[in-house]
Coordinates of C-alpha atoms in Angstrom, one line a residue:
M1192 CA 17.1 5.7 -52.6
A1193 CA 14.9 8.6 -53.6
P1194 CA 12.2 6.4 -55.2
A1195 CA 12.0 4.4 -51.9
M1196 CA 11.6 7.6 -49.8
A1197 CA 8.7 8.7 -52.1
W1198 CA 7.2 5.2 -51.9
I1199 CA 7.1 5.5 -48.1
A1200 CA 5.0 8.6 -48.2
G1201 CA 2.7 7.1 -50.7
E1202 CA 2.1 4.0 -48.7
V1203 CA 1.7 5.5 -45.2
E1204 CA -1.9 4.4 -45.0
S1205 CA -0.8 0.7 -45.1
A1206 CA 1.3 1.5 -42.0
A1207 CA -1.7 3.2 -40.3
N1208 CA -3.7 0.1 -41.0
D1209 CA -1.0 -2.1 -39.4
L1210 CA -1.0 0.2 -36.4
G1211 CA -4.7 -0.1 -36.0
A1212 CA -4.4 -3.9 -36.0
M1213 CA -1.6 -3.7 -33.4
I1214 CA -3.5 -1.4 -31.1
A1215 CA -6.5 -3.7 -31.2
V1216 CA -4.4 -6.5 -29.5
D1217 CA -4.4 -5.8 -25.8
T1218 CA -0.8 -6.2 -24.7
S1219 CA -1.2 -4.1 -21.5
F1220 CA 1.3 -5.0 -18.7
P1221 CA 0.3 -5.7 -16.1
P1222 CA -1.1 -8.3 -16.6
G1223 CA 0.6 -9.3 -19.9
R1224 CA -2.0 -11.7 -21.4
G1225 CA -1.9 -10.6 -25.0
Y1226 CA 1.6 -11.6 -26.1
D1227 CA 0.7 -14.7 -28.0
A1228 CA -2.0 -12.9 -29.9
F1229 CA 0.5 -10.1 -30.8
A1230 CA 3.1 -12.7 -32.0
D1231 CA 0.4 -14.2 -34.2
L1232 CA -0.2 -10.7 -35.8
M1233 CA 3.6 -10.0 -36.2
E1234 CA 4.2 -13.4 -37.8
G1235 CA 1.6 -12.6 -40.5
L1236 CA 3.2 -9.2 -41.1
V1237 CA 6.9 -10.2 -41.3
A1238 CA 6.6 -13.5 -43.3
P1239 CA 5.8 -11.8 -46.6
L1240 CA 9.0 -9.8 -46.2
G1241 CA 11.0 -13.1 -46.2
F1242 CA 11.7 -13.3 -42.5
A1243 CA 11.9 -16.5 -40.6
H1244 CA 10.5 -16.2 -37.1
E1245 CA 10.9 -18.0 -33.8
R1246 CA 9.0 -17.6 -30.5
V1247 CA 11.1 -17.4 -27.4
V1248 CA 9.2 -17.8 -24.1
V1249 CA 10.6 -16.5 -20.8
P1250 CA 10.3 -19.2 -18.2
E1251 CA 7.5 -18.4 -15.7
V1252 CA 9.8 -18.9 -12.7
L1253 CA 11.8 -15.8 -13.8
W1254 CA 8.9 -13.3 -14.0
Q1255 CA 6.0 -14.6 -12.0
V1256 CA 5.5 -12.9 -8.6
P1257 CA 4.4 -15.3 -5.8
G1258 CA 0.8 -14.6 -5.0
G1259 CA 0.4 -12.3 -8.0
P1260 CA -2.5 -12.4 -10.5
A1261 CA -2.8 -15.0 -13.2
S1262 CA -1.2 -13.9 -16.4
G1263 CA -0.2 -15.1 -19.9
P1264 CA 3.1 -16.6 -21.3
R1265 CA 5.9 -14.1 -21.9
T1266 CA 6.2 -14.8 -25.7
N1267 CA 8.9 -12.9 -27.5
L1268 CA 9.2 -13.1 -31.3
V1269 CA 12.6 -13.0 -33.1
A1270 CA 12.4 -12.6 -36.9
T1271 CA 15.6 -12.9 -39.0
R1272 CA 16.4 -12.7 -42.7
R1273 CA 20.0 -13.7 -43.3
S1274 CA 22.2 -13.0 -46.3
G1275 CA 25.6 -13.0 -44.6
R1276 CA 25.7 -9.2 -44.0
P1277 CA 26.3 -7.8 -40.5
V1278 CA 23.3 -7.9 -38.3
C1279 CA 21.4 -4.9 -37.0
G1280 CA 18.9 -5.7 -34.3
L1281 CA 15.6 -3.6 -34.4
Y1282 CA 14.1 -3.7 -31.0
F1283 CA 10.5 -3.1 -29.9
H1284 CA 8.7 -3.7 -26.7
V1285 CA 5.2 -4.8 -27.5
D1286 CA 3.6 -4.2 -24.1
T1287 CA 1.7 -1.0 -23.2
V1288 CA 0.7 0.3 -19.8
P1289 CA -2.9 -0.4 -18.9
A1290 CA -5.4 2.3 -20.2
A1291 CA -5.8 5.1 -17.6
P1292 CA -9.2 6.5 -16.9
G1293 CA -10.1 9.5 -19.1
W1294 CA -10.0 8.1 -22.6
Q1295 CA -12.7 9.7 -24.8
G1296 CA -13.1 6.5 -26.9
D1297 CA -12.0 2.9 -26.8
P1298 CA -8.2 3.0 -26.3
L1299 CA -7.9 -0.3 -28.2
R1300 CA -9.6 1.0 -31.3
M1301 CA -7.5 3.5 -33.2
A1302 CA -9.1 6.8 -34.0
R1303 CA -8.1 9.4 -36.6
D1304 CA -8.0 13.1 -36.3
G1305 CA -6.4 14.6 -39.3
D1306 CA -2.7 13.6 -39.2
M1307 CA -3.1 12.1 -35.7
L1308 CA -3.3 8.3 -35.1
I1309 CA -4.8 7.9 -31.6
G1310 CA -4.8 4.8 -29.4
L1311 CA -3.1 3.0 -26.6
G1312 CA 0.6 2.3 -27.6
A1313 CA 0.4 4.5 -30.7
A1314 CA 3.6 6.3 -29.8
D1315 CA 5.0 3.9 -27.2
M1316 CA 5.7 2.0 -29.3
K1317 CA 3.5 0.1 -31.8
G1318 CA 3.7 3.0 -34.2
C1319 CA 7.5 2.4 -34.4
I1320 CA 6.8 -1.2 -35.5
A1321 CA 4.5 0.1 -38.3
A1322 CA 7.2 2.6 -39.4
V1323 CA 9.9 -0.1 -39.5
L1324 CA 7.7 -2.5 -41.5
L1325 CA 7.0 0.4 -43.9
A1326 CA 10.7 1.0 -44.4
L1327 CA 11.4 -2.7 -45.0
R1328 CA 8.6 -2.9 -47.6
A1329 CA 10.0 0.2 -49.3
A1330 CA 13.4 -1.5 -49.6
E1331 CA 11.8 -4.5 -51.1
A1332 CA 9.5 -2.6 -53.5
C1333 CA 12.3 -0.3 -54.7
N1334 CA 15.2 -2.8 -54.7
V1335 CA 17.3 -0.9 -52.1
A1336 CA 20.4 -2.9 -51.2
L1337 CA 20.9 -3.1 -47.5
A1338 CA 24.1 -2.8 -45.5
Y1339 CA 22.7 -4.9 -42.7
D1340 CA 20.6 -8.0 -42.2
P1341 CA 17.7 -6.8 -40.0
M1342 CA 16.8 -8.9 -36.9
L1343 CA 13.4 -7.9 -35.6
L1344 CA 13.0 -8.2 -31.8
F1345 CA 9.4 -8.1 -30.5
C1346 CA 9.8 -8.2 -26.7
T1347 CA 7.8 -8.4 -23.6
D1348 CA 7.5 -6.7 -20.2
E1349 CA 9.4 -3.5 -20.7
E1350 CA 6.9 -1.4 -18.8
G1351 CA 8.5 -2.1 -15.4
G1352 CA 8.7 -5.9 -15.6
L1353 CA 10.7 -8.2 -13.3
Y1354 CA 12.3 -10.0 -16.2
P1355 CA 11.9 -8.2 -19.6
G1356 CA 12.1 -10.3 -22.7
I1357 CA 15.1 -8.5 -24.1
R1358 CA 17.0 -9.4 -20.9
Y1359 CA 16.2 -13.0 -21.4
L1360 CA 17.3 -12.9 -25.0
A1361 CA 20.5 -11.2 -24.1
E1362 CA 21.3 -13.7 -21.3
Q1363 CA 20.6 -16.6 -23.7
G1364 CA 23.1 -15.2 -26.2
R1365 CA 20.4 -14.5 -28.8
L1366 CA 21.4 -10.9 -29.7
E1367 CA 23.8 -10.2 -32.6
G1368 CA 25.5 -7.2 -34.1
H1369 CA 24.4 -3.9 -32.8
V1370 CA 20.9 -2.8 -31.8
L1371 CA 18.6 0.1 -32.7
N1372 CA 16.1 0.6 -29.8
F1373 CA 12.8 2.3 -30.8
N1374 CA 11.8 3.2 -27.3
G1375 CA 12.9 6.7 -27.7
S1376 CA 12.3 10.1 -29.2
A1377 CA 11.4 11.6 -32.6
E1378 CA 13.4 14.7 -31.5
A1379 CA 17.0 15.7 -32.4
R1380 CA 18.4 13.7 -29.6
I1381 CA 21.6 11.8 -28.8
W1382 CA 21.0 9.4 -26.0
A1383 CA 23.1 9.8 -22.9
G1384 CA 21.6 6.9 -20.9
C1385 CA 18.8 6.7 -18.3
F1386 CA 17.8 5.9 -14.8
G1387 CA 16.9 2.5 -13.4
L1388 CA 13.6 1.7 -11.7
F1389 CA 12.1 -0.9 -9.4
N1390 CA 8.6 -1.6 -8.3
L1391 CA 8.1 -2.9 -4.8
L1392 CA 4.8 -4.5 -3.7
V1393 CA 4.0 -3.9 -0.1
R1394 CA 1.3 -5.9 1.7
V1395 CA 0.2 -4.5 5.1
R1396 CA -1.9 -7.0 7.1
G1397 CA -4.3 -6.3 9.9
Q1398 CA -7.3 -8.3 11.2
A1399 CA -10.8 -8.4 9.6
V1400 CA -13.8 -8.1 11.8
H1401 CA -17.4 -6.8 11.6
A1402 CA -17.2 -3.0 11.3
G1403 CA -19.5 -2.6 14.2
E1404 CA -17.0 -4.4 16.4
G1405 CA -14.0 -2.6 15.1
N1406 CA -13.7 0.1 17.8
R1407 CA -13.9 -2.3 20.7
S1408 CA -10.7 -3.1 22.5
G1409 CA -9.0 -6.2 21.0
S1410 CA -11.4 -6.5 18.1
G1411 CA -9.9 -6.2 14.6
L1412 CA -7.0 -4.2 13.3
N1413 CA -7.6 -1.8 10.4
A1414 CA -4.8 -2.3 7.9
I1415 CA -5.5 1.0 6.1
E1416 CA -5.6 3.1 9.3
G1417 CA -2.6 1.2 10.7
A1418 CA -0.6 2.0 7.6
L1419 CA -1.0 5.8 8.1
P1420 CA 2.4 6.1 9.8
L1421 CA 3.9 4.2 6.9
L1422 CA 2.3 6.6 4.3
N1423 CA 3.6 9.6 6.3
A1424 CA 7.1 8.1 6.5
L1425 CA 7.1 7.4 2.7
A1426 CA 6.2 11.1 2.1
V1427 CA 9.2 12.1 4.1
L1428 CA 11.4 9.7 2.3
K1429 CA 10.0 10.9 -1.1
A1430 CA 11.2 14.4 -0.4
R1431 CA 14.6 13.2 0.7
V1432 CA 15.0 11.0 -2.4
A1433 CA 14.1 13.9 -4.7
T1434 CA 17.2 15.8 -3.5
R1435 CA 19.5 13.3 -5.1
V1436 CA 20.5 14.8 -8.5
S1437 CA 22.2 12.9 -11.3
A1438 CA 25.0 14.0 -13.4
L1439 CA 23.2 12.8 -16.5
P1440 CA 22.5 15.8 -18.8
P1441 CA 18.8 16.7 -18.7
P1442 CA 16.6 17.5 -21.8
P1443 CA 17.2 21.0 -23.1
G1444 CA 15.5 23.6 -21.0
K1445 CA 14.6 21.1 -18.3
P1446 CA 15.8 21.0 -14.6
A1447 CA 18.4 18.5 -13.5
L1448 CA 17.3 14.9 -13.3
A1449 CA 16.6 13.7 -9.8
A1450 CA 15.7 10.4 -8.2
Q1451 CA 12.0 9.7 -7.5
L1452 CA 9.9 7.7 -5.1
N1453 CA 6.1 7.4 -5.8
I1454 CA 3.2 5.4 -4.6
A1455 CA 2.1 3.9 -7.9
T1456 CA -0.9 1.8 -6.8
I1457 CA -2.9 1.4 -3.6
N1458 CA -5.7 -1.0 -2.8
G1459 CA -7.5 -2.0 0.3
G1460 CA -10.8 -2.9 1.9
T1461 CA -13.8 -4.8 0.6
A1462 CA -17.0 -3.2 2.0
G1463 CA -18.2 -0.6 4.5
G1464 CA -19.3 -3.4 6.9
Q1465 CA -15.9 -4.9 7.4
V1466 CA -12.7 -3.7 9.0
P1467 CA -10.1 -4.0 6.2
A1468 CA -7.5 -6.7 6.8
L1469 CA -5.2 -5.9 3.9
L1470 CA -3.7 -2.9 2.2
E1471 CA -1.5 -3.3 -0.9
L1472 CA 0.8 -0.6 -2.2
T1473 CA 3.1 -0.6 -5.2
L1474 CA 6.1 1.7 -4.7
N1475 CA 8.0 3.0 -7.8
R1476 CA 11.6 4.0 -7.2
R1477 CA 13.6 5.6 -10.0
Y1478 CA 17.2 5.6 -9.2
A1479 CA 20.0 7.5 -10.8
P1480 CA 23.0 5.6 -12.3
E1481 CA 25.1 7.0 -9.4
E1482 CA 22.9 5.2 -6.9
S1483 CA 23.0 1.6 -5.9
F1484 CA 19.9 -0.6 -6.4
E1485 CA 20.7 -2.5 -3.2
S1486 CA 21.0 0.7 -1.1
A1487 CA 17.8 2.2 -2.6
L1488 CA 15.8 -0.9 -1.8
A1489 CA 17.2 -1.3 1.7
E1490 CA 16.3 2.3 2.5
I1491 CA 12.7 1.7 1.6
E1492 CA 12.5 -1.6 3.4
E1493 CA 14.0 -0.1 6.5
T1494 CA 11.4 2.8 6.4
I1495 CA 8.6 0.3 6.0
L1496 CA 9.7 -2.0 8.9
R1497 CA 10.3 1.0 11.2
S1498 CA 6.9 2.5 10.5
V1499 CA 4.9 -0.7 10.8
A1500 CA 6.6 -1.7 14.0
S1501 CA 5.0 1.4 15.6
V1502 CA 1.5 -0.2 15.2
P1503 CA 1.2 -3.3 17.5
G1504 CA -0.3 -6.3 15.7
L1505 CA 0.3 -5.0 12.2
S1506 CA 2.5 -7.1 9.9
V1507 CA 4.1 -6.3 6.5
E1508 CA 5.7 -8.2 3.6
T1509 CA 7.3 -6.9 0.5
A1510 CA 8.0 -8.4 -3.0
L1511 CA 10.0 -7.0 -5.9
V1512 CA 7.7 -7.1 -8.9
G1513 CA 9.7 -5.1 -11.4
H1514 CA 13.2 -4.0 -12.1
L1515 CA 15.0 -2.2 -14.9
A1516 CA 18.7 -1.5 -14.5
P1517 CA 20.1 1.9 -15.4
T1518 CA 21.5 2.2 -18.9
S1519 CA 25.0 3.8 -18.9
D1520 CA 26.5 5.9 -21.7
P1521 CA 25.3 4.1 -24.8
T1522 CA 27.5 5.9 -27.4
G1523 CA 29.5 4.0 -29.9
P1524 CA 30.8 3.8 -33.5
H1525 CA 27.3 3.5 -35.2
W1526 CA 25.8 6.6 -33.5
P1527 CA 27.2 9.2 -36.1
R1528 CA 25.5 7.4 -38.9
W1529 CA 22.2 6.9 -37.0
Q1530 CA 22.2 10.6 -36.2
H1531 CA 22.8 11.4 -39.9
A1532 CA 19.9 9.0 -40.8
M1533 CA 17.6 10.8 -38.3
G1534 CA 18.5 14.1 -40.0
Q1535 CA 17.6 12.5 -43.3
G1536 CA 14.2 11.3 -42.2
F1537 CA 13.1 14.1 -39.9
G1538 CA 14.9 17.0 -41.6
Y1539 CA 17.1 17.9 -38.6
A1540 CA 20.4 19.8 -39.2
P1541 CA 23.5 18.4 -37.5
E1542 CA 23.7 21.4 -35.2
E1543 CA 20.2 20.7 -33.8
F1544 CA 21.1 17.5 -32.1
R1545 CA 21.6 17.6 -28.3
K1546 CA 22.7 14.9 -25.9
W1547 CA 20.6 14.1 -22.9
G1548 CA 19.5 11.4 -20.5
A1549 CA 16.2 10.7 -18.8
A1550 CA 14.6 9.6 -15.6
S1551 CA 12.4 7.3 -17.7
C1552 CA 13.9 3.9 -18.0
S1553 CA 14.9 1.2 -20.4
D1554 CA 15.4 -2.6 -20.3
F1555 CA 18.7 -2.1 -22.1
G1556 CA 20.6 -1.8 -18.9
W1557 CA 20.2 -5.5 -18.6
V1558 CA 21.5 -6.0 -22.2
Q1559 CA 24.6 -4.0 -21.3
R1560 CA 25.2 -6.1 -18.2
A1561 CA 24.5 -9.5 -19.9
T1562 CA 26.4 -9.0 -23.2
G1563 CA 29.0 -6.2 -22.7
M1564 CA 27.2 -4.5 -25.6
Q1565 CA 27.7 -0.9 -24.5
E1566 CA 26.4 0.9 -27.6
V1567 CA 22.7 1.2 -28.0
L1568 CA 21.2 3.4 -30.7
L1569 CA 17.9 5.1 -29.8
G1570 CA 15.1 6.5 -31.8
G1571 CA 11.3 6.4 -31.9
L1572 CA 8.1 8.4 -32.0
G1573 CA 8.2 10.0 -28.5
R1574 CA 7.5 13.7 -28.2
P1575 CA 6.3 15.7 -25.1
S1576 CA 2.9 16.4 -26.8
R1577 CA 2.1 12.7 -27.6
N1578 CA 0.4 11.9 -24.2
I1579 CA 2.4 8.7 -23.8
H1580 CA 1.0 6.5 -21.0
A1581 CA -2.0 8.8 -20.8
P1582 CA -5.5 9.2 -22.4
G1583 CA -5.2 10.4 -25.9
E1584 CA -1.8 8.9 -26.7
H1585 CA -1.1 9.4 -30.3
T1586 CA 1.5 9.7 -33.1
T1587 CA 1.2 11.2 -36.5
T1588 CA 1.4 9.9 -40.1
T1589 CA 4.1 12.6 -40.6
D1590 CA 6.3 11.2 -37.9
V1591 CA 5.7 7.6 -39.0
V1592 CA 6.9 8.5 -42.5
A1593 CA 9.9 10.4 -41.0
L1594 CA 10.9 7.4 -38.8
A1595 CA 10.4 5.0 -41.7
R1596 CA 12.7 7.1 -43.9
S1597 CA 15.3 7.3 -41.1
V1598 CA 15.3 3.5 -40.7
L1599 CA 15.5 2.9 -44.5
A1600 CA 18.4 5.4 -44.8
Y1601 CA 20.3 3.7 -41.9
L1602 CA 19.8 0.2 -43.3
A1603 CA 20.6 1.2 -46.9
A1604 CA 24.1 0.3 -48.2
D1605 CA 24.5 3.5 -50.3
F1606 CA 23.6 5.9 -47.5
A1607 CA 26.8 7.5 -46.0
P1608 CA 28.9 4.4 -46.6
E1609 CA 31.9 6.2 -45.2
L1610 CA 30.2 6.2 -41.8
I1611 CA 29.5 2.4 -41.7
P1612 CA 31.9 1.1 -39.1
E1613 CA 31.9 -2.4 -40.7
N1614 CA 33.2 -0.9 -43.9
T1615 CA 36.0 0.8 -42.1
S1616 CA 37.0 -2.3 -40.2
S1617 CA 37.0 -4.5 -43.4
R1618 CA 39.4 -2.1 -45.0
S1619 CA 41.9 -2.0 -42.1

């Protein structure tokens, strides 16, 4: 396998080129209009590696929010290459968050700064796709026998979607074997699971009128000003929610993980000459595995209704626009070998690994619920310094090489064969 490891380092520029092409396809969610174009790109990259591919589209009725903005089809791509070996799913979410203000250049045009590869989705998680493709090319070029048939899963709407693509694939019985999820860290980490989240759209409605008439009795109802009691009540609730601490182990050196409530978006009004008739908020609630989704949602809705009721004439409606279920303890028989492979690629010693959870979320809670597949391996390119979801998001060629080497080691038949659970079960 040593020649293949050296080959990876020598061919990292091909991975950087792939990443540049991926970043150039706008897959931001919301709105999620670029999935077909990204599937086109991926089909062109996986076909030379001998993969058959199939597009699986999530039915619109499952993910479209009534009254929401127009969007594109939720096109997932499943690529398989079968030889009769056990299957290892390699999962990627292809969506990014929208580009935040503050980017120095075009976030959809990859920039280089020494070792750094800069662009929207570079670390989360298009760089992971580039690394895995590099590993698979190395195996082909250097004739590395694999222990597993890789199944590539390019999935939609992980960034807080109502019906992520991997959920649909799981519920349709399309997943096989065990899965390596690349929505994680390049650090020496053993995943302990994560919080769930939901996004709630709140529409507060008043009555539009000419702004010059707005202070006359019975004329108009300012939805923004009328929502001030609601905003104040949400601030009080936010503080109360933050006192709920999870038993999930936090990252090393970090405080205990706690539940969160945040106002994620706010929009209202049209012009200075008109009393605003509509205020829209998106509330983001991150809930610990110990909490109930139903209770967390009911608590917010009760707060909303109670606050709006204090303003005569104001009305309110809510809609769930995104939900990721918590991922419970994802340990299992394949984890020791993946940990060993991460050490091989990144140079971590066994004693450096620590187990921790996160208040960030994953769509694999839905996979666990739909399939009973408890074990989920986790890796990736995330590091605290990578500006994920922020201007200047980046990864490095060093980490791309390290992740590619980790993946190649894990897939290779001659890497730590004594740790391959399928080998053990076949002998028993």
